[in-house]
Tab-separated table of C-alpha atoms in Angstrom:
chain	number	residue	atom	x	y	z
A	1	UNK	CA	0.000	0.000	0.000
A	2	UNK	CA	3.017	2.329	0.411
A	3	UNK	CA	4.441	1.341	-2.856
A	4	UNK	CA	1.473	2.182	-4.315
A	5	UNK	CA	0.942	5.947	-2.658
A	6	UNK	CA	4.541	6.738	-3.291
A	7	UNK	CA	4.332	5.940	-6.760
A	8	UNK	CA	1.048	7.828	-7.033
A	9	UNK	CA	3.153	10.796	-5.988
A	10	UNK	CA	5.887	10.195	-8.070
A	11	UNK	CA	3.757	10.167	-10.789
A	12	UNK	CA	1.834	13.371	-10.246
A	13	UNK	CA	4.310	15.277	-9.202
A	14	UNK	CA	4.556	17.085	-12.087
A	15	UNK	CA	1.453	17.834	-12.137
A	16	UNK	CA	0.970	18.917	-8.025
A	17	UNK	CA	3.668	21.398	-9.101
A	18	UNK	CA	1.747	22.714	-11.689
A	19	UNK	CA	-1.376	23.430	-10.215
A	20	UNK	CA	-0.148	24.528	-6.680
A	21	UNK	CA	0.418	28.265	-8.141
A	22	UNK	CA	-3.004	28.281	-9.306
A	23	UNK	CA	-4.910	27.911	-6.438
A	24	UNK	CA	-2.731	29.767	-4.213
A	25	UNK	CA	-1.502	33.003	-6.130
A	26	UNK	CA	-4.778	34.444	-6.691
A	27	UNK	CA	-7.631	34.803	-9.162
A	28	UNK	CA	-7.248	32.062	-11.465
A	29	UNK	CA	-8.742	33.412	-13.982
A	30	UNK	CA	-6.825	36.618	-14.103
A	31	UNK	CA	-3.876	34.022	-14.233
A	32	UNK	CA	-5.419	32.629	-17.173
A	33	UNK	CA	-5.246	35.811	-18.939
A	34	UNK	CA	-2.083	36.899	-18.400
A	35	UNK	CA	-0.669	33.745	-19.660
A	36	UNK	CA	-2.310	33.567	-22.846
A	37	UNK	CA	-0.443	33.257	-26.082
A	38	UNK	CA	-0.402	36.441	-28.449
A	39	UNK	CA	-3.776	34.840	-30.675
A	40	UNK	CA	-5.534	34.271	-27.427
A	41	UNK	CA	-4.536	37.937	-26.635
A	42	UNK	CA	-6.020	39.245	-29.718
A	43	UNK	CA	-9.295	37.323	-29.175
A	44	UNK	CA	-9.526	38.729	-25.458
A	45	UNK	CA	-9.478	42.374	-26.139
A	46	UNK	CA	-10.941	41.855	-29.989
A	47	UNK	CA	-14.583	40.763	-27.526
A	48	UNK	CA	-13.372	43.187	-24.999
A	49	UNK	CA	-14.116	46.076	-27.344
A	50	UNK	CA	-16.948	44.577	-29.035
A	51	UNK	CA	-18.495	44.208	-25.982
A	52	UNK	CA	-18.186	47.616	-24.940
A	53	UNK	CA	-19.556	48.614	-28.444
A	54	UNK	CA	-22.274	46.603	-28.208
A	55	UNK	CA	-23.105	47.891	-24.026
A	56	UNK	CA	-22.913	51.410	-25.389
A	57	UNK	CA	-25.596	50.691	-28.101
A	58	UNK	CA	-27.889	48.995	-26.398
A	59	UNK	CA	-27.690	51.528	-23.218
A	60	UNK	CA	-28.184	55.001	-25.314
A	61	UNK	CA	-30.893	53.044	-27.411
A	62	UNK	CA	-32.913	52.059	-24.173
A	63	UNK	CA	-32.390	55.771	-22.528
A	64	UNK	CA	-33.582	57.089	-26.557
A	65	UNK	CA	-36.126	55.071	-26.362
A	66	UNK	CA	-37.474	55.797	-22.896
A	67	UNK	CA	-37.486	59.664	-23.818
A	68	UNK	CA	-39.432	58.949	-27.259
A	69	UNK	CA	-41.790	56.806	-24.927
A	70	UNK	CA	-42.692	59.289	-22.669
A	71	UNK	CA	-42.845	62.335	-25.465
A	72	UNK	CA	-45.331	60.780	-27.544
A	73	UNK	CA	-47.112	59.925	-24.656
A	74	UNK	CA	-47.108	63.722	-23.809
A	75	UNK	CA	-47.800	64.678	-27.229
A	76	UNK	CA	-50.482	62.612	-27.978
A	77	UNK	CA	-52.378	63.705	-24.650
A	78	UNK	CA	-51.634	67.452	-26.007
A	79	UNK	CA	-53.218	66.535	-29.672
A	80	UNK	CA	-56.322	65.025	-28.471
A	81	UNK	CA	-56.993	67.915	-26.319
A	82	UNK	CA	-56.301	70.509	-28.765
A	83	UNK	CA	-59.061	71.772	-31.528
A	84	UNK	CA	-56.878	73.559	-34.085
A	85	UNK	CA	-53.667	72.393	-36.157
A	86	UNK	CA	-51.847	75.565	-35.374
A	87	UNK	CA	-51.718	75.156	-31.691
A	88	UNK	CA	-50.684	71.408	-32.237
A	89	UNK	CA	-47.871	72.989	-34.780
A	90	UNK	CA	-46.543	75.285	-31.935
A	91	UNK	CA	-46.234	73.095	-29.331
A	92	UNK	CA	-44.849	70.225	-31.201
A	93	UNK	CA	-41.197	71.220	-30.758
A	94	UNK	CA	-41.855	70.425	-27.451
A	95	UNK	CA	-41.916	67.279	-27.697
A	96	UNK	CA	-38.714	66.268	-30.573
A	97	UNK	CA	-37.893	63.295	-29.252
A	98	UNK	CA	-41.082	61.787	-30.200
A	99	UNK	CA	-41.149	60.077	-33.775
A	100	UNK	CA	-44.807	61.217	-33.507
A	101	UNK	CA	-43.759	64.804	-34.202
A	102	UNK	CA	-42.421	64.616	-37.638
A	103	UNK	CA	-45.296	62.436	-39.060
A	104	UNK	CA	-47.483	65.216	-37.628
A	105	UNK	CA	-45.431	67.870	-39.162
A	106	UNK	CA	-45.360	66.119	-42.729
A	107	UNK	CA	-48.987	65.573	-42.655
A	108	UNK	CA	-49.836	68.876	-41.879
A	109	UNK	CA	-47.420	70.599	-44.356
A	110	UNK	CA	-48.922	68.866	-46.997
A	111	UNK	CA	-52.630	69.540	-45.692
A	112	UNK	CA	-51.336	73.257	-45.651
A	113	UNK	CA	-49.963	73.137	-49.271
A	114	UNK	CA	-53.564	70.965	-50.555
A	115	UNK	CA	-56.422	73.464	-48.444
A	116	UNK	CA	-54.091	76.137	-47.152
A	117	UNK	CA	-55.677	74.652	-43.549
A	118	UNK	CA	-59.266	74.795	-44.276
A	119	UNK	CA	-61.775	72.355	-46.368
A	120	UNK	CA	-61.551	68.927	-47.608
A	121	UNK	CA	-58.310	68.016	-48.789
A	122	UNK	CA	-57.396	67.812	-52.938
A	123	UNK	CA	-55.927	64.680	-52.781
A	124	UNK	CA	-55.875	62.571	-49.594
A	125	UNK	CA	-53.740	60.282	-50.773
A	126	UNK	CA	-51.013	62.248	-50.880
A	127	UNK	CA	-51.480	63.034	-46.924
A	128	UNK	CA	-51.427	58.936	-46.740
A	129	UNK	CA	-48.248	58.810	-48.769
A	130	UNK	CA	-46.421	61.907	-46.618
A	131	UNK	CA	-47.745	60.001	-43.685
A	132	UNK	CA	-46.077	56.810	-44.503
A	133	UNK	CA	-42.446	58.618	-45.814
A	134	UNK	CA	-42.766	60.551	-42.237
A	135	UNK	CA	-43.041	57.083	-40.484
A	136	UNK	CA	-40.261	55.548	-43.015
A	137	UNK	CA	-37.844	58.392	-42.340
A	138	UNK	CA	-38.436	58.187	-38.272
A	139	UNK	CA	-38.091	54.340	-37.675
A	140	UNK	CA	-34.897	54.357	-39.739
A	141	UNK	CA	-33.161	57.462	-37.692
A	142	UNK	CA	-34.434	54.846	-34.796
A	143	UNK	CA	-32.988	52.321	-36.332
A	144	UNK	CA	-29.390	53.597	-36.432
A	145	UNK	CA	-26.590	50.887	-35.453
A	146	UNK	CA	-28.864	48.566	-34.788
A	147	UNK	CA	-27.076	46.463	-37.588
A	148	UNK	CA	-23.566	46.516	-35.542
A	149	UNK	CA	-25.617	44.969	-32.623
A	150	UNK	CA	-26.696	42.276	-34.535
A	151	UNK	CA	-23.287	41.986	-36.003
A	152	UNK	CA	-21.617	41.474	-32.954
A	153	UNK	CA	-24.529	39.539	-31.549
A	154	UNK	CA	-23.646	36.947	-34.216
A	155	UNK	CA	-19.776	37.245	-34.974
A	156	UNK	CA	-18.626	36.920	-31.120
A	157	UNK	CA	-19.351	33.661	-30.609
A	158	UNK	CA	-16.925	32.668	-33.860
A	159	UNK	CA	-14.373	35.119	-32.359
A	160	UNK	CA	-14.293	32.432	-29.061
A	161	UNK	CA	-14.334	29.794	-31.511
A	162	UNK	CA	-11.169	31.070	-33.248
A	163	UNK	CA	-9.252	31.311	-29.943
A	164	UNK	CA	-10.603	27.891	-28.920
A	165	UNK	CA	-9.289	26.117	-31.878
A	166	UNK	CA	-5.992	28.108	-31.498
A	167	UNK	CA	-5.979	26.920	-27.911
A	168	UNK	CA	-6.358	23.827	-28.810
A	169	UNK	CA	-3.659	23.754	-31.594
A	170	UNK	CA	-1.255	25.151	-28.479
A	171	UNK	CA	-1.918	21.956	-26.253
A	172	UNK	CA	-1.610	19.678	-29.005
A	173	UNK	CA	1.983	21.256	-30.222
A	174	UNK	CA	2.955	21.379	-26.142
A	175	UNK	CA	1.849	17.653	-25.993
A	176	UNK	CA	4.117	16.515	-28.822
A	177	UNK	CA	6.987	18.776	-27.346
A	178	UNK	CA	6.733	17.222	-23.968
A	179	UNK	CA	6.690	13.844	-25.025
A	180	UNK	CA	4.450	13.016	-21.989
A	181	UNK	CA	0.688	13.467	-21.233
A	182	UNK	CA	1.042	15.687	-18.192
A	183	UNK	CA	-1.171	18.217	-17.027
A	184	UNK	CA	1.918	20.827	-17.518
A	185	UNK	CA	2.727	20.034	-21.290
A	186	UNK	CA	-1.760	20.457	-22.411
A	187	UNK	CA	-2.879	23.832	-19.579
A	188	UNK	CA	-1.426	26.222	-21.335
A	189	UNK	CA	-3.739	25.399	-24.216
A	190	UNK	CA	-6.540	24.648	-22.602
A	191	UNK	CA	-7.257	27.458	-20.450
A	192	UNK	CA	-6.912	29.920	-23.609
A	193	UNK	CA	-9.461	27.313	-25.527
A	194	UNK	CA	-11.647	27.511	-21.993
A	195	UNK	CA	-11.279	31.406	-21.543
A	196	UNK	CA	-11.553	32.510	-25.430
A	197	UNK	CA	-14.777	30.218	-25.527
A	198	UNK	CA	-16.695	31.911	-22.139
A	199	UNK	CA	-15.367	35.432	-23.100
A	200	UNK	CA	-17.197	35.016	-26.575
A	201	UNK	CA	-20.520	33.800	-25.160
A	202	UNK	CA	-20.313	36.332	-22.688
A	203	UNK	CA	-20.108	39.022	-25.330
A	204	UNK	CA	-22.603	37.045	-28.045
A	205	UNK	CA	-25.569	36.561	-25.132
A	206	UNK	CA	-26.493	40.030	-23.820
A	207	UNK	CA	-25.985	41.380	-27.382
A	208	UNK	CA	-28.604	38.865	-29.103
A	209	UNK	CA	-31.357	39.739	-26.002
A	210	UNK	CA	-30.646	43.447	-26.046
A	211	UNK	CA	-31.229	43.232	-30.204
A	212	UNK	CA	-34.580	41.394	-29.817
A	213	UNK	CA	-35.385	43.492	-26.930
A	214	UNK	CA	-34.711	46.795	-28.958
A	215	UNK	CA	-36.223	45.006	-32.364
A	216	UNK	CA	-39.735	44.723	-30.338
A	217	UNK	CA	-39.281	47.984	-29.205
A	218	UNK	CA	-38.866	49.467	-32.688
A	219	UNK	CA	-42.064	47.373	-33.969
A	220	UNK	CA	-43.967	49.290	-31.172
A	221	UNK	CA	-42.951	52.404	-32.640
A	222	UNK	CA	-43.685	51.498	-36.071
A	223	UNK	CA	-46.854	50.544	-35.654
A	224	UNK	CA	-47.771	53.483	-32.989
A	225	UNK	CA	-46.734	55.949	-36.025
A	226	UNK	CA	-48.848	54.186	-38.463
A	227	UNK	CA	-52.084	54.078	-36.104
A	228	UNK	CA	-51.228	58.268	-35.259
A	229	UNK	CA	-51.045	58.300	-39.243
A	230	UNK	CA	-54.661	57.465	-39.504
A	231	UNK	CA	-55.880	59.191	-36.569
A	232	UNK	CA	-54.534	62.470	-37.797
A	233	UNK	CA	-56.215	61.635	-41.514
A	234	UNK	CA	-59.703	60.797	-40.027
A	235	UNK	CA	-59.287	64.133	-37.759
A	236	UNK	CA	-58.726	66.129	-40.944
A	237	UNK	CA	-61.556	64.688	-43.007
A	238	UNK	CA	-64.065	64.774	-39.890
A	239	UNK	CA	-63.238	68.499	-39.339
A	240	UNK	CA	-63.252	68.853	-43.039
A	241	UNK	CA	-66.763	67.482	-43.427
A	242	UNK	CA	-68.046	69.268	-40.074
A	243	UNK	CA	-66.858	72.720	-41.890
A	244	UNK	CA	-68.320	72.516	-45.291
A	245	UNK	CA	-71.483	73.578	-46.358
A	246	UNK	CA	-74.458	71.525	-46.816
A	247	UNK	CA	-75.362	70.246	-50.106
A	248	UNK	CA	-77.374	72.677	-52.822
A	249	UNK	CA	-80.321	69.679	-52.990
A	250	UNK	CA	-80.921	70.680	-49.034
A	251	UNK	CA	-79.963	74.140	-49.301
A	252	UNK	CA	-82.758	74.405	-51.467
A	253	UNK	CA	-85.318	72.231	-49.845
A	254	UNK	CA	-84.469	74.151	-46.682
A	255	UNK	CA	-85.309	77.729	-48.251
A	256	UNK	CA	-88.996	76.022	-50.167
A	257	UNK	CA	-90.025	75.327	-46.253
């Protein structure tokens, strides 16, 4: 039985060497870092900046977001309790951040250009057509580096891969240079494959859900725009066909009684 344990030790005492540092220097995985290879390296801070790239998206599109939220809230509680277009006009720079303002103000320049603000409009499909360019042009501005997010949300994980197969490659080559299959000769290699392959799933995860999250949001907005489209329309042609006068056929029946 003493053979046995002192051959046990004999055998692994390469290995006890090796992994003594580890667990008593410190955070092992800061340990794991600063022994990576130059590739691993690269793949580290390569997801270390796409990370913060992708974090600084998502954050000033939430807080964007939020303000655009509460606007058009505010601006569509000002709209329905107004009765005239040019009070709605003047107050909308009030409320910018709202992609509800510029469909209002592209609608109501072209009403303007059609009646000169009174009466039935010429054409209304033209007001549906500004409507719809208005609501275009505002979800795209929203839109704006959303395609990075996705970008990273999708390339990050094949970043991790890179520096996994790399890692790999590294405790292969240190296995054939040892000669041996100790833990010291295939580490090395495996804590870059280990660390590269976390670090890109770390990045990859909270990008994809902050991209759906925002995506949804965005859909919201779109299809807020397009229902304040038609609101505004049927508010024009109601107030339109409260204004005009009534028809010669009752005009004249009215005047024979």
């Amino acid at each position: 039985m003493a053979c046995c344990h002192a051959l046990a030790l004999f055998f692994f005492q390469d290995d006890a060497t090796a992994v003594a540092p580890a667990t008593t220097g410190g955070s092992a995985l800061l340990e794991m870092v600063h022994n990576s290879g130059p590739v691993a390296f690269a793949v580290l801070i390569t997801l270390l900046l796409a990370s913060v790239f992708s974090w600084t998206i998502m954050l000033s599109k939430w807080s964007s977001f939020r303000r655009a939220q509460a606007q058009s809230t505010r601006f569509i509680r000002a709209f329905r309790k107004s009765g005239r277009l040019s009070e709605i006009a003047a107050l909308s720079d009030q409320f910018k951040p709202s992609p509800l303002v510029p469909v209002f103000m592209e609608i109501n320049d072209e009403y303007q250009r059609q009646t000169g603000g009174r009466g039935m409009p010429r054409n209304p499909v033209a007001l549906e057509r500004a409507a719809q360019i208005a609501s275009s042009e505002a979800l795209t501005n929203m839109e704006q580096r959303m395609t990075w997010l996705a970008t990273i949300a999708a390339v990050a994980p094949f970043i991790g891969l890179l520096g996994t197969v790399m890692g790999i490659i590294d405790a292969f080559h240190g296995l054939g240079t040892a000669g041996a299959a100790t833990l010291r000769a295939v580490a090395p290699g495996i804590s870059e494959a280990l660390i590269t392959t976390a670090a890109g799933l770390v990045v990859a995860i909270p990008a994809v859900v902050g991209y759906n999250q925002l995506t949804a949001r965005l859909r919201e907005f779109g299809a807020r725009m397009d229902d304040f489209g038609r609101e505004f329309l049927n508010l024009i042609e109601n107030a339109a066909m409260a204004s005009a006068p009534p028809p010669v056929e009752e005009e004249t029946y009215r005047r024979s009684r």
